[in-house]
XYZ file of C-alpha atoms in Angstrom:
560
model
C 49.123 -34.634 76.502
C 50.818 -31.907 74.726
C 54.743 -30.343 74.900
C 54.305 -28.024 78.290
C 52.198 -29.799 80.955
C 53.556 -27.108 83.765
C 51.975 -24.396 81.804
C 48.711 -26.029 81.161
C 47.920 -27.180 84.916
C 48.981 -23.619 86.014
C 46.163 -22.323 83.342
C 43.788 -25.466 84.564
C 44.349 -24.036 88.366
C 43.994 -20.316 87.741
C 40.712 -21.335 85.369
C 39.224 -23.131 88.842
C 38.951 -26.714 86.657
C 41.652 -27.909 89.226
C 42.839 -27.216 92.558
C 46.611 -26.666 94.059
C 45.561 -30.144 96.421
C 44.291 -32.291 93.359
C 47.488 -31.471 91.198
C 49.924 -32.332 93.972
C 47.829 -35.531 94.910
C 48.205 -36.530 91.010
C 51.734 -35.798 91.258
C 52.467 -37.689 94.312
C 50.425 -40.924 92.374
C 52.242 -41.291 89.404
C 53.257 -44.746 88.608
C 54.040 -45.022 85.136
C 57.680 -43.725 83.673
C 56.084 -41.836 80.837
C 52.879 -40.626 82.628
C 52.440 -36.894 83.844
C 50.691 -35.589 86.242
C 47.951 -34.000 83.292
C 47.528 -37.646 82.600
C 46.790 -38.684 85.924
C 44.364 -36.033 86.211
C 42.304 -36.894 83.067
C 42.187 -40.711 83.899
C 41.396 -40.196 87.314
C 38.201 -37.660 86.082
C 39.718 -34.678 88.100
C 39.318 -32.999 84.562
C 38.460 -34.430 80.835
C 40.258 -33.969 78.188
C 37.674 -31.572 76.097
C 38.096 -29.299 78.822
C 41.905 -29.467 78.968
C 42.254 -28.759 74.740
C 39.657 -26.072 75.014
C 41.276 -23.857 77.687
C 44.549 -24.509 76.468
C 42.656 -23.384 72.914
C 40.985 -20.252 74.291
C 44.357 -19.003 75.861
C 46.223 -19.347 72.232
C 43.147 -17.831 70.339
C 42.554 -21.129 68.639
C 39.356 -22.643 67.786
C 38.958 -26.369 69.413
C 36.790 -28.989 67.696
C 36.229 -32.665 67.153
C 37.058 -34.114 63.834
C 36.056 -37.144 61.488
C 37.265 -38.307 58.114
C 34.403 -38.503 56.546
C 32.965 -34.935 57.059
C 36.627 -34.026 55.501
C 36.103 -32.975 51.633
C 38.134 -35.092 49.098
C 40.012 -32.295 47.696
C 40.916 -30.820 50.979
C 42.704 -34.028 51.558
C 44.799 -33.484 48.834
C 45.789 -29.826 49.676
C 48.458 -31.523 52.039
C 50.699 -34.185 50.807
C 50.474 -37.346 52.904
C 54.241 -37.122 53.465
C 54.246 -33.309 54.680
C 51.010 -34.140 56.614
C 52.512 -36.983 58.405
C 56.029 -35.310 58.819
C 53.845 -32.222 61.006
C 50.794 -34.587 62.237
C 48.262 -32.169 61.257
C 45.008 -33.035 58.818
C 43.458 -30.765 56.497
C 39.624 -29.783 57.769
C 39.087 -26.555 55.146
C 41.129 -25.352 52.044
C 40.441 -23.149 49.485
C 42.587 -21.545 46.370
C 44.329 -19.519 49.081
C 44.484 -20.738 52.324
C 43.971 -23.801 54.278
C 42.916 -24.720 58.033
C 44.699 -27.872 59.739
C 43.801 -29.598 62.800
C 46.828 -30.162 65.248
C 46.787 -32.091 68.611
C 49.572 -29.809 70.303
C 48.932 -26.309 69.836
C 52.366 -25.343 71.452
C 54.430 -26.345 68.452
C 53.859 -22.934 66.475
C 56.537 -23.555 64.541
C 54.664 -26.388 62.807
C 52.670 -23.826 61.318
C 55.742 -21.777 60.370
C 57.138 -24.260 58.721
C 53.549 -25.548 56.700
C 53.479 -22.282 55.203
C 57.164 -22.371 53.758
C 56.336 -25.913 52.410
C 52.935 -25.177 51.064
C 54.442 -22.227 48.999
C 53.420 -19.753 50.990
C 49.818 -20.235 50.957
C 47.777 -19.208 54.288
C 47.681 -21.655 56.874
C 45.349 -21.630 60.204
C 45.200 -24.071 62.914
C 42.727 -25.472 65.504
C 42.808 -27.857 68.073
C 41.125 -31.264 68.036
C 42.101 -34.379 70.272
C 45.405 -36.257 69.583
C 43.073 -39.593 69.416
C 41.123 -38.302 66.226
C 43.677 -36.829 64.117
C 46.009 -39.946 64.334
C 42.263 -41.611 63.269
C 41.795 -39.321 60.889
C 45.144 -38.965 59.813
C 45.602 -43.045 59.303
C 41.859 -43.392 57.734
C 43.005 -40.342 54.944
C 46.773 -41.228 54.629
C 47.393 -44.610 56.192
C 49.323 -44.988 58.945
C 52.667 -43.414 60.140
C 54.529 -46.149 58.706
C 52.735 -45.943 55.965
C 54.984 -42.145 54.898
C 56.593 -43.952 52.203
C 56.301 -47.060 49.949
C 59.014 -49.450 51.585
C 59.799 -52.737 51.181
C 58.616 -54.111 54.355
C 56.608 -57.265 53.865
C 53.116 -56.907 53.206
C 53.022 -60.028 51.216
C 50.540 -62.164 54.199
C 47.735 -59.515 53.261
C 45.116 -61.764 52.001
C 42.846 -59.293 49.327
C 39.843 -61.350 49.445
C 39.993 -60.862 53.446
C 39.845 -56.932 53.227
C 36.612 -55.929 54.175
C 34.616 -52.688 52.076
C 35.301 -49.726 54.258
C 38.330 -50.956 55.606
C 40.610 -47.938 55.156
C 43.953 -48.969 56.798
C 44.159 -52.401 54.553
C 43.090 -50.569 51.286
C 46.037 -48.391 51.476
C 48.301 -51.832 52.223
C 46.739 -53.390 49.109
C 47.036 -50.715 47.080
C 51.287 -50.211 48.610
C 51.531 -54.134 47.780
C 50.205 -53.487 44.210
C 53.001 -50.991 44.009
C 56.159 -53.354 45.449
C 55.139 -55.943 43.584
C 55.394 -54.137 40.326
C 58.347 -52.626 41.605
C 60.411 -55.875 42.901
C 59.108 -57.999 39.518
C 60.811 -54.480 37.611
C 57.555 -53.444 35.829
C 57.615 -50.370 33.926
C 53.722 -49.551 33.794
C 50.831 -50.648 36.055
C 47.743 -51.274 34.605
C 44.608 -51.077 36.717
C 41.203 -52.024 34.329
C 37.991 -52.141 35.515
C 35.992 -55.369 33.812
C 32.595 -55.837 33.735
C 32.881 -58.942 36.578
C 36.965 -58.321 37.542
C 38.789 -55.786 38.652
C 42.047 -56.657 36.203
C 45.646 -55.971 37.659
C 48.512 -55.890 34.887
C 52.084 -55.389 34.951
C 54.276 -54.596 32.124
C 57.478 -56.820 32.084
C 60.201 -56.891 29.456
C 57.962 -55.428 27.289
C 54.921 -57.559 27.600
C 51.693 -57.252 29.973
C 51.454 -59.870 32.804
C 47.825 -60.614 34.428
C 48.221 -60.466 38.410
C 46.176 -61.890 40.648
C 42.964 -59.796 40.913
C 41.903 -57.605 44.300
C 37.813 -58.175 44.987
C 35.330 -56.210 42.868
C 33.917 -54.603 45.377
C 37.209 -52.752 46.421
C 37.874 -51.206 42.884
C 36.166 -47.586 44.003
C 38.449 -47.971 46.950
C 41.709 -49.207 45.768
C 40.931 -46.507 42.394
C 40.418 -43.608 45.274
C 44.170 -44.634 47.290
C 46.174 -44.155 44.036
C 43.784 -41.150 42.911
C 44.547 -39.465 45.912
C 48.369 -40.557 46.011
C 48.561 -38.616 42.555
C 47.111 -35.797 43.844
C 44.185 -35.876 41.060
C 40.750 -34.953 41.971
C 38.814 -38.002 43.618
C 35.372 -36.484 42.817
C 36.211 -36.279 39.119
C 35.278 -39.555 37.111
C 33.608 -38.097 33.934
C 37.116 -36.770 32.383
C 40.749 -37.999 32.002
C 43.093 -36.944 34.552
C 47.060 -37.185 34.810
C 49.167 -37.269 37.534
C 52.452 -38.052 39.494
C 53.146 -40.109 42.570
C 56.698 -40.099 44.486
C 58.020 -42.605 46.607
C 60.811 -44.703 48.381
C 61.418 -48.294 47.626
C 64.503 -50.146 49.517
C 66.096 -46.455 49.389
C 65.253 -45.927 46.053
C 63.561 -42.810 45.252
C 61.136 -43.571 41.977
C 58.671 -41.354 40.111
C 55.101 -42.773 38.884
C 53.708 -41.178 36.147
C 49.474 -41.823 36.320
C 46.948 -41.655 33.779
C 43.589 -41.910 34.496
C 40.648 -42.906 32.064
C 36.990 -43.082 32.625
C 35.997 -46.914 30.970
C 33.020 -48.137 30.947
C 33.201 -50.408 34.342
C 34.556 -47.142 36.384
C 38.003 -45.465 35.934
C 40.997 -47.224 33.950
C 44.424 -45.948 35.966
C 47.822 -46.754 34.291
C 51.011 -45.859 36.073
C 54.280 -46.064 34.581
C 56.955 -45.971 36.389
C 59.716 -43.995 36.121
C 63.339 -45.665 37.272
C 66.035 -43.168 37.631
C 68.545 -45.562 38.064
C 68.098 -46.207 34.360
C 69.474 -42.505 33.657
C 72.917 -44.588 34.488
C 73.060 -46.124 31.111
C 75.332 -46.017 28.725
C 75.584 -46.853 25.609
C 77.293 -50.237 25.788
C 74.100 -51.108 28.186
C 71.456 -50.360 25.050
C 72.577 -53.567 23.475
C 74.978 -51.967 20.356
C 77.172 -53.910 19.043
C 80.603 -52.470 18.556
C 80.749 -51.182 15.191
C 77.175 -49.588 15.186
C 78.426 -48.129 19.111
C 81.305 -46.490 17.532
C 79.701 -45.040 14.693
C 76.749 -44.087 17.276
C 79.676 -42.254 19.428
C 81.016 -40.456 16.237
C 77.602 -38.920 15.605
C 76.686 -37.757 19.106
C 79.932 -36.120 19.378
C 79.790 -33.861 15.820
C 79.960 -30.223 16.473
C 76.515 -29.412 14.891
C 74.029 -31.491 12.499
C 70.221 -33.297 13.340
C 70.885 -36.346 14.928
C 67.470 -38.614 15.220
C 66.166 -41.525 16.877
C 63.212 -43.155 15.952
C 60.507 -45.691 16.227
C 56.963 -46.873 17.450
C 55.992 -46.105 21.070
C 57.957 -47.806 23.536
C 60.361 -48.837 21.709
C 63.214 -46.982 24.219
C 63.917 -43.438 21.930
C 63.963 -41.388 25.211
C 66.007 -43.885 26.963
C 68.391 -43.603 24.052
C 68.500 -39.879 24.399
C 69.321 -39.914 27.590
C 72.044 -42.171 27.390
C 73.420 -39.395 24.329
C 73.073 -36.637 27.386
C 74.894 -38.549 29.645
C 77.766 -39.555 27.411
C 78.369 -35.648 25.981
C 77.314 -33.992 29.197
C 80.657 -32.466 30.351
C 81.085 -28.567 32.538
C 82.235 -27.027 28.933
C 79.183 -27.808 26.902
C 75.612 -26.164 27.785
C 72.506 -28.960 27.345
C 69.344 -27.363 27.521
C 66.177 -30.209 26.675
C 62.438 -29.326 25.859
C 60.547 -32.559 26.839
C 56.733 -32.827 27.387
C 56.643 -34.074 30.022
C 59.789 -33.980 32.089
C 60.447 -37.701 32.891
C 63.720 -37.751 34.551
C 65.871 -34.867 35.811
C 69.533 -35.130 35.316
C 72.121 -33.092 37.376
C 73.671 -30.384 35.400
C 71.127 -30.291 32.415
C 68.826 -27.656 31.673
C 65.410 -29.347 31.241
C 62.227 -27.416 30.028
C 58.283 -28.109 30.411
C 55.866 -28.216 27.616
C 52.946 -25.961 29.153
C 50.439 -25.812 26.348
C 47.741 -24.153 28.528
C 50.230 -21.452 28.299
C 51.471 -20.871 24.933
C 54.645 -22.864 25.809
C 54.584 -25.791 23.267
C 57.406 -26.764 21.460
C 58.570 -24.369 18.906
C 57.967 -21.844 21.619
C 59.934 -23.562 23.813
C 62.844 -24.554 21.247
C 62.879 -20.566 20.003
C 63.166 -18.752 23.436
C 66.467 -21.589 24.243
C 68.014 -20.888 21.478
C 68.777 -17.660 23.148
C 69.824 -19.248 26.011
C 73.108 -20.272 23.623
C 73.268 -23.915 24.572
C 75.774 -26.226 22.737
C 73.530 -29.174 22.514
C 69.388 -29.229 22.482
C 67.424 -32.604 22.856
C 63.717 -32.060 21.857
C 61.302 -34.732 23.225
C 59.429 -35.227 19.533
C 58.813 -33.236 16.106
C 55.724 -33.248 16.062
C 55.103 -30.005 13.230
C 56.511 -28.752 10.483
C 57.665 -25.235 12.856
C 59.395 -27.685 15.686
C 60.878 -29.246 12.380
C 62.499 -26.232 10.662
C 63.629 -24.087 14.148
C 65.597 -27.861 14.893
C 66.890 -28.018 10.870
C 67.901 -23.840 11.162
C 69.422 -24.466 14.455
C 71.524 -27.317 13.432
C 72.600 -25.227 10.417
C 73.914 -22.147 13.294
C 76.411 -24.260 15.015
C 74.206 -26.246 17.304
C 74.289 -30.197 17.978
C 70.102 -31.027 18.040
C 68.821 -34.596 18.887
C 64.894 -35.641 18.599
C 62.544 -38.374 17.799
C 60.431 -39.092 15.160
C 57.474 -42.337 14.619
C 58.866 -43.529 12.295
C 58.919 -47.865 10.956
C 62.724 -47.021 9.587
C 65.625 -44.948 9.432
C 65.600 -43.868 5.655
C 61.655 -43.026 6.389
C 62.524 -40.299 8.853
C 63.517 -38.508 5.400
C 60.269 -39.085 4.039
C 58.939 -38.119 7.260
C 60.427 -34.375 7.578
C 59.677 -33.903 4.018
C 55.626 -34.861 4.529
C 55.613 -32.748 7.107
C 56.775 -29.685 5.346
C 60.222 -28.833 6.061
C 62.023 -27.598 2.524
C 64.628 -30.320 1.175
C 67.529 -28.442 1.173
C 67.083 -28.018 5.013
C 67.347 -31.776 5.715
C 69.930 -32.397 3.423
C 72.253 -29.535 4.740
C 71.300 -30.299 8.289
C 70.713 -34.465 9.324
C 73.623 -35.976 9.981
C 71.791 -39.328 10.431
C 68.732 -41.138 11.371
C 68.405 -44.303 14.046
C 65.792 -46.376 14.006
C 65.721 -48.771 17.254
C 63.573 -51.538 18.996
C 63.412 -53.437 21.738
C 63.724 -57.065 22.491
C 63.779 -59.253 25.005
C 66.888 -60.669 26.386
C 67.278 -63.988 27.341
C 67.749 -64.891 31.116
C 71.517 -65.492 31.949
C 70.646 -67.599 34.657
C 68.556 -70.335 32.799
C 69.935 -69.898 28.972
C 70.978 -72.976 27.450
C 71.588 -73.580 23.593
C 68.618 -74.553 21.470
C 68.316 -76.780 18.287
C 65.744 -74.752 15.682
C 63.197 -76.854 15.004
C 62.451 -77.210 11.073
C 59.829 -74.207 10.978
C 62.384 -72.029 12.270
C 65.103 -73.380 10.013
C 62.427 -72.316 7.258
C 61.950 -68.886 8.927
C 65.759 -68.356 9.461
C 66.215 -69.376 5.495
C 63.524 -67.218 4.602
C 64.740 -64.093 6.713
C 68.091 -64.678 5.323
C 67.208 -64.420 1.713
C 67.962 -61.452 -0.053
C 69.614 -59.744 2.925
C 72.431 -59.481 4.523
C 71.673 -61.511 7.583
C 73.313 -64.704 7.957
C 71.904 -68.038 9.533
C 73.581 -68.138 12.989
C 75.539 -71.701 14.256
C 73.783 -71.792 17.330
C 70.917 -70.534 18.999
C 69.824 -69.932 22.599
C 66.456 -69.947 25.089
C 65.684 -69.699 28.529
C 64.563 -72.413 30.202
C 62.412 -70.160 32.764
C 63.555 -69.984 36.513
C 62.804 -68.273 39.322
C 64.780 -65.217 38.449
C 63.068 -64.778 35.342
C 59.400 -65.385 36.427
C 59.570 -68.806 34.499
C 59.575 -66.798 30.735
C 63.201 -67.155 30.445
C 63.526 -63.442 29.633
C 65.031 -61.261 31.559
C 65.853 -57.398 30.773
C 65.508 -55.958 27.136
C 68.176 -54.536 24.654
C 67.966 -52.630 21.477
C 68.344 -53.827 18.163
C 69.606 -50.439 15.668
C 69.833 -49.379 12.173
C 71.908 -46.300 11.214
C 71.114 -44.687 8.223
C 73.730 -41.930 7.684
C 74.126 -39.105 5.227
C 76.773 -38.640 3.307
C 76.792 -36.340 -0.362
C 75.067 -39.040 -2.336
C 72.191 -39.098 0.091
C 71.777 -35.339 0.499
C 72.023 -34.770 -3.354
C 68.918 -37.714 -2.911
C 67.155 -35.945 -0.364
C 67.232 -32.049 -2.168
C 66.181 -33.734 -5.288
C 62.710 -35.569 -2.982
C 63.786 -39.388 -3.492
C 61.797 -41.246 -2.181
C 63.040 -43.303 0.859
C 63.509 -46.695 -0.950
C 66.139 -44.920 -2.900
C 67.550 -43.453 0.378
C 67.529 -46.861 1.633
C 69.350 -48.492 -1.172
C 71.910 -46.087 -1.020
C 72.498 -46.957 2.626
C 72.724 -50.323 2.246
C 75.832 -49.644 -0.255
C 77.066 -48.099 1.925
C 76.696 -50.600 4.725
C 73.852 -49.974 6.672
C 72.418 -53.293 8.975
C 69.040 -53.556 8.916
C 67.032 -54.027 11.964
C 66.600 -57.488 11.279
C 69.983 -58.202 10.472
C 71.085 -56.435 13.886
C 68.642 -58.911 15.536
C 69.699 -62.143 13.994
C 73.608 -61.197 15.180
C 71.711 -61.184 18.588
C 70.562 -63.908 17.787
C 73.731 -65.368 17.022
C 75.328 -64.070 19.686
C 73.178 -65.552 22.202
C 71.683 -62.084 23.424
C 67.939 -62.810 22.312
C 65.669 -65.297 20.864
C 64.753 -65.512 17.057
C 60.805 -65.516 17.935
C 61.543 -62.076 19.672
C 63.554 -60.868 16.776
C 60.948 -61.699 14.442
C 57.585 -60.349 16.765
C 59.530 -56.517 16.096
C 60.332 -56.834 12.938
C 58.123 -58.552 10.678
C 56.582 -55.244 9.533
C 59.918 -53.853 8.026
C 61.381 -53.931 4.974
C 64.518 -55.849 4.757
């Protein structure tokens, strides 16, 4: 019943709840090879257990009391992580801005305690006593069960959804686990939970485009919504305004980050989670899709001594992926890296990586002044966003320093246009951008079921019609996927980028101080040699890497 049996019956004895004769009898009686003689008191009715927990209670000075989950607020819950409540076996009962008061089962591990209040930060932490029986209850009921401490990939495929019954606790927090390694196994990158008016939707993004799953009841949305609410850590109570969050788990040893947004809809609380891969930090450049000539010229850039170096595009079109892959390629022990990123979506070893805080005065140009100090080499922003962000990035690329950011921008030559709308001075991005990337991404076609496909006569049109005044030829051949297993039957599998690199050389900054306007800028790069995203794509095309349909759903808003 707890770690130190001796001590207890000795208290029990000198207390007069037991005498020397009953605790030798029990002693004599035991059967079992992992029964004590405590336990053969209890069950026998010598003593119950309330008894027992409240004189071993009084004698440490703690308070003993019977628990339930539902008297348990739900932000108390989430004072204690469900992994650092598990890892201790205590439950949260009280908690305030400063302290917090957990229920434990053996009151003889003090060092439990000790070590709550070096995990929690220091915050205050009390104890009392309550029956081993109700805080696993409680415990499982608020956190799922112990082998429920981290997302794994044990099979939890036979859980029928429509069999879960309202109120069922323990198979909520399977569901809502199964939601998660499902995404995870089919490689997802965002989670999309939508309340309808008559279904509670589940989508995945794939490759780029949203897949319907099958959909749990209706009736266990404010359920299933509470689990990943309270795995976030946001406040369960709170459904009238947006909340963000961040969940961390373990998948077949794989340690991933979700990042959660929560929106009040309608039908009840929209909850997207993207998910946050680190394995992609791995990537080089080679892996983005480049082909050779654009990946050395790409290499040249990143590597200049000083100079604006951009990458842009719509949302989700891979920029920060990009970026990343820069950091990792030019991230050796004789260069300093310091990032400002809002918000922080992967951490790489041996980079200095900085918050946005906005409730604090820390946005951007805030952050990008006081690092500049810090004398770093290189300095990724996240986005410019203002003209201030803009100019600090321009100045410090004009003081020796190597600066690489995003813009939203539809083309390369338009992140000119871009700086210059947003009221940075000419001769500052003329003297400082070295170039300008535009990227997006396509699906690739599934290795394992490609085959080579005829084009029909209204792509031959399309192809012809692409083709004509540009550069881009009409490939040979072209490929599909047939659709197998591997690739969920949509005969993609995987995405890569397709690039244009507009670089400056004098012409263009003699363009750019004198406020040409960015078909100029373009012209001048296309002289020069400059492959339009388009023409990238049908190479890909060519080259078997995607499909023409793909090449044209990302590109038939740009100019050629």
């Amino acid at each position: 019943m707890t770690s130190n049996d001796e001590y207890v019956l000795q208290l029990l004895t000198e207390r007069g709840y037991l005498s020397a004769e009953q605790v030798e009898a029990a002693a004599a009686s035991m059967k079992a090879a992992n029964e004590t003689t405590l336990d053969v008191l209890v069950s026998g009715g010598a003593v119950d257990e309330d008894t027992v927990l409240g004189t071993i209670a009084d004698q440490f000075g703690l308070k003993y009391c019977h628990i339930e989950a539902d008297a348990i607020a739900p932000e108390v819950v989430q004072a204690i992580p469900s992994d650092i409540a598990k890892k201790y076996g205590v439950v949260p009962v009280v908690a305030d801005d400063d302290s917090i008061t957990v229920a434990l089962s053996d009151p003889m591990g003090y060092d439990v305690i000790d070590s709550l209040r070096y995990v929690l930060h220091g915050r205050d932490v009390e104890a009392v006593l309550a029956p081993l029986g109700e805080v696993k209850t409680v415990m499982s009921k608020l956190y799922g069960s112990a082998e429920d401490a981290e997302v794994t990939t044990r099979d939890e495929e036979g859980l029928n959804a429509d069999d879960v019954a309202e109120g069922d606790d323990s198979a909520v927090i399977k569901l809502a686990n199964m939601i998660l390694t499902t995404a995870i196994k089919m490689k997802a990158s965002d989670i999309h939970i939508e309340p309808m008016e008559k279904e509670f939707r589940v989508r995945y993004r794939i490759d780029g485009a949203l897949r319907k799953m099958d959909s749990p009841p209706k009736r266990l949305q404010g359920a299933i919504l509470s689990r990943f609410k309270i795995m976030s850590k946001m406040k369960i109570s709170e459904k009238r305004v947006p909340q963000d969050g961040r969940i961390q788990i373990s998948v077949g040893g794989k340690d991933l980050d979700l990042r959660v947004s929560s929106v009040p809809t309608n039908h009840g609380e929209s909850i997207v989670m993207r998910i946050l891969d680190k394995s992609n930090l791995s990537l080089g450049l080679p892996q983005l899709g480049f082909l050779s000539d654009d990946q050395t010229t790409f290499e040249r850039l990143i590597k200049l001594p000083d100079g604006v170096v951009l990458v842009t595009g719509p949302t989700g079109s891979g920029k920060t992926t990009t970026l990343y892959a820069c950091l990792g390629q030019i991230n050796t022990p004789d260069k300093k890296l310091i990032t400002v990123e809002d918000p922080v979506e992967y951490q790489m070893s041996g980079i200095n990586q900085v918050q946005v805080n906005k409730d604090v005065g820390l946005d951007f140009s805030a952050a990008l002044r006081s690092i500049l100090r810090q004398a770093p080499n290189i300095v990724m922003i996240g986005e410019i966003r203002d003209a201030e962000t803009a100019d600090i990035a321009m100045e410090a690329a004009l003081t020796g320093h190597l600066v690489f950011s995003t813009l939203h921008t539809n083309d390369a030559p338009s992140a000119v246009t871009r700086l210059l709308d947003i009221g940075v001075k000419p001769f500052l991005v003329a003297s400082a951008l070295r170039a300008a990337m535009a990227q997006r991404l396509v699906r690739a076609i599934c290795e394992k079921c490609k085959q080579e496909h005829t084009p029909t006569d209204r792509e031959l049109k399309m192809l012809k019609g692409l083709a004509s005044g540009s550069n881009a030829q009409i490939p040979d051949r072209m490929y599909t996927g047939a659709g197998c297993d591997t690739c969920h039957k949509t005969g993609y599998k995987g995405r890569k980028g397709i690039f244009e690199i507009f670089k400056v050389d004098d012409t263009i900054q003699r363009l750019i101080f004198d406020h040409a306007p960015a078909t100029l800028l373009r012209q001048r790069a296309r002289e020069m040699g400059m492959r339009t995203l388009r023409e990238d794509g049908m190479l890909k095309v060519a080259s078997g890497m995607t499909s023409l349909s793909e090449v044209l759903r990302v590109t038939m808003g740009d100019a050629d």
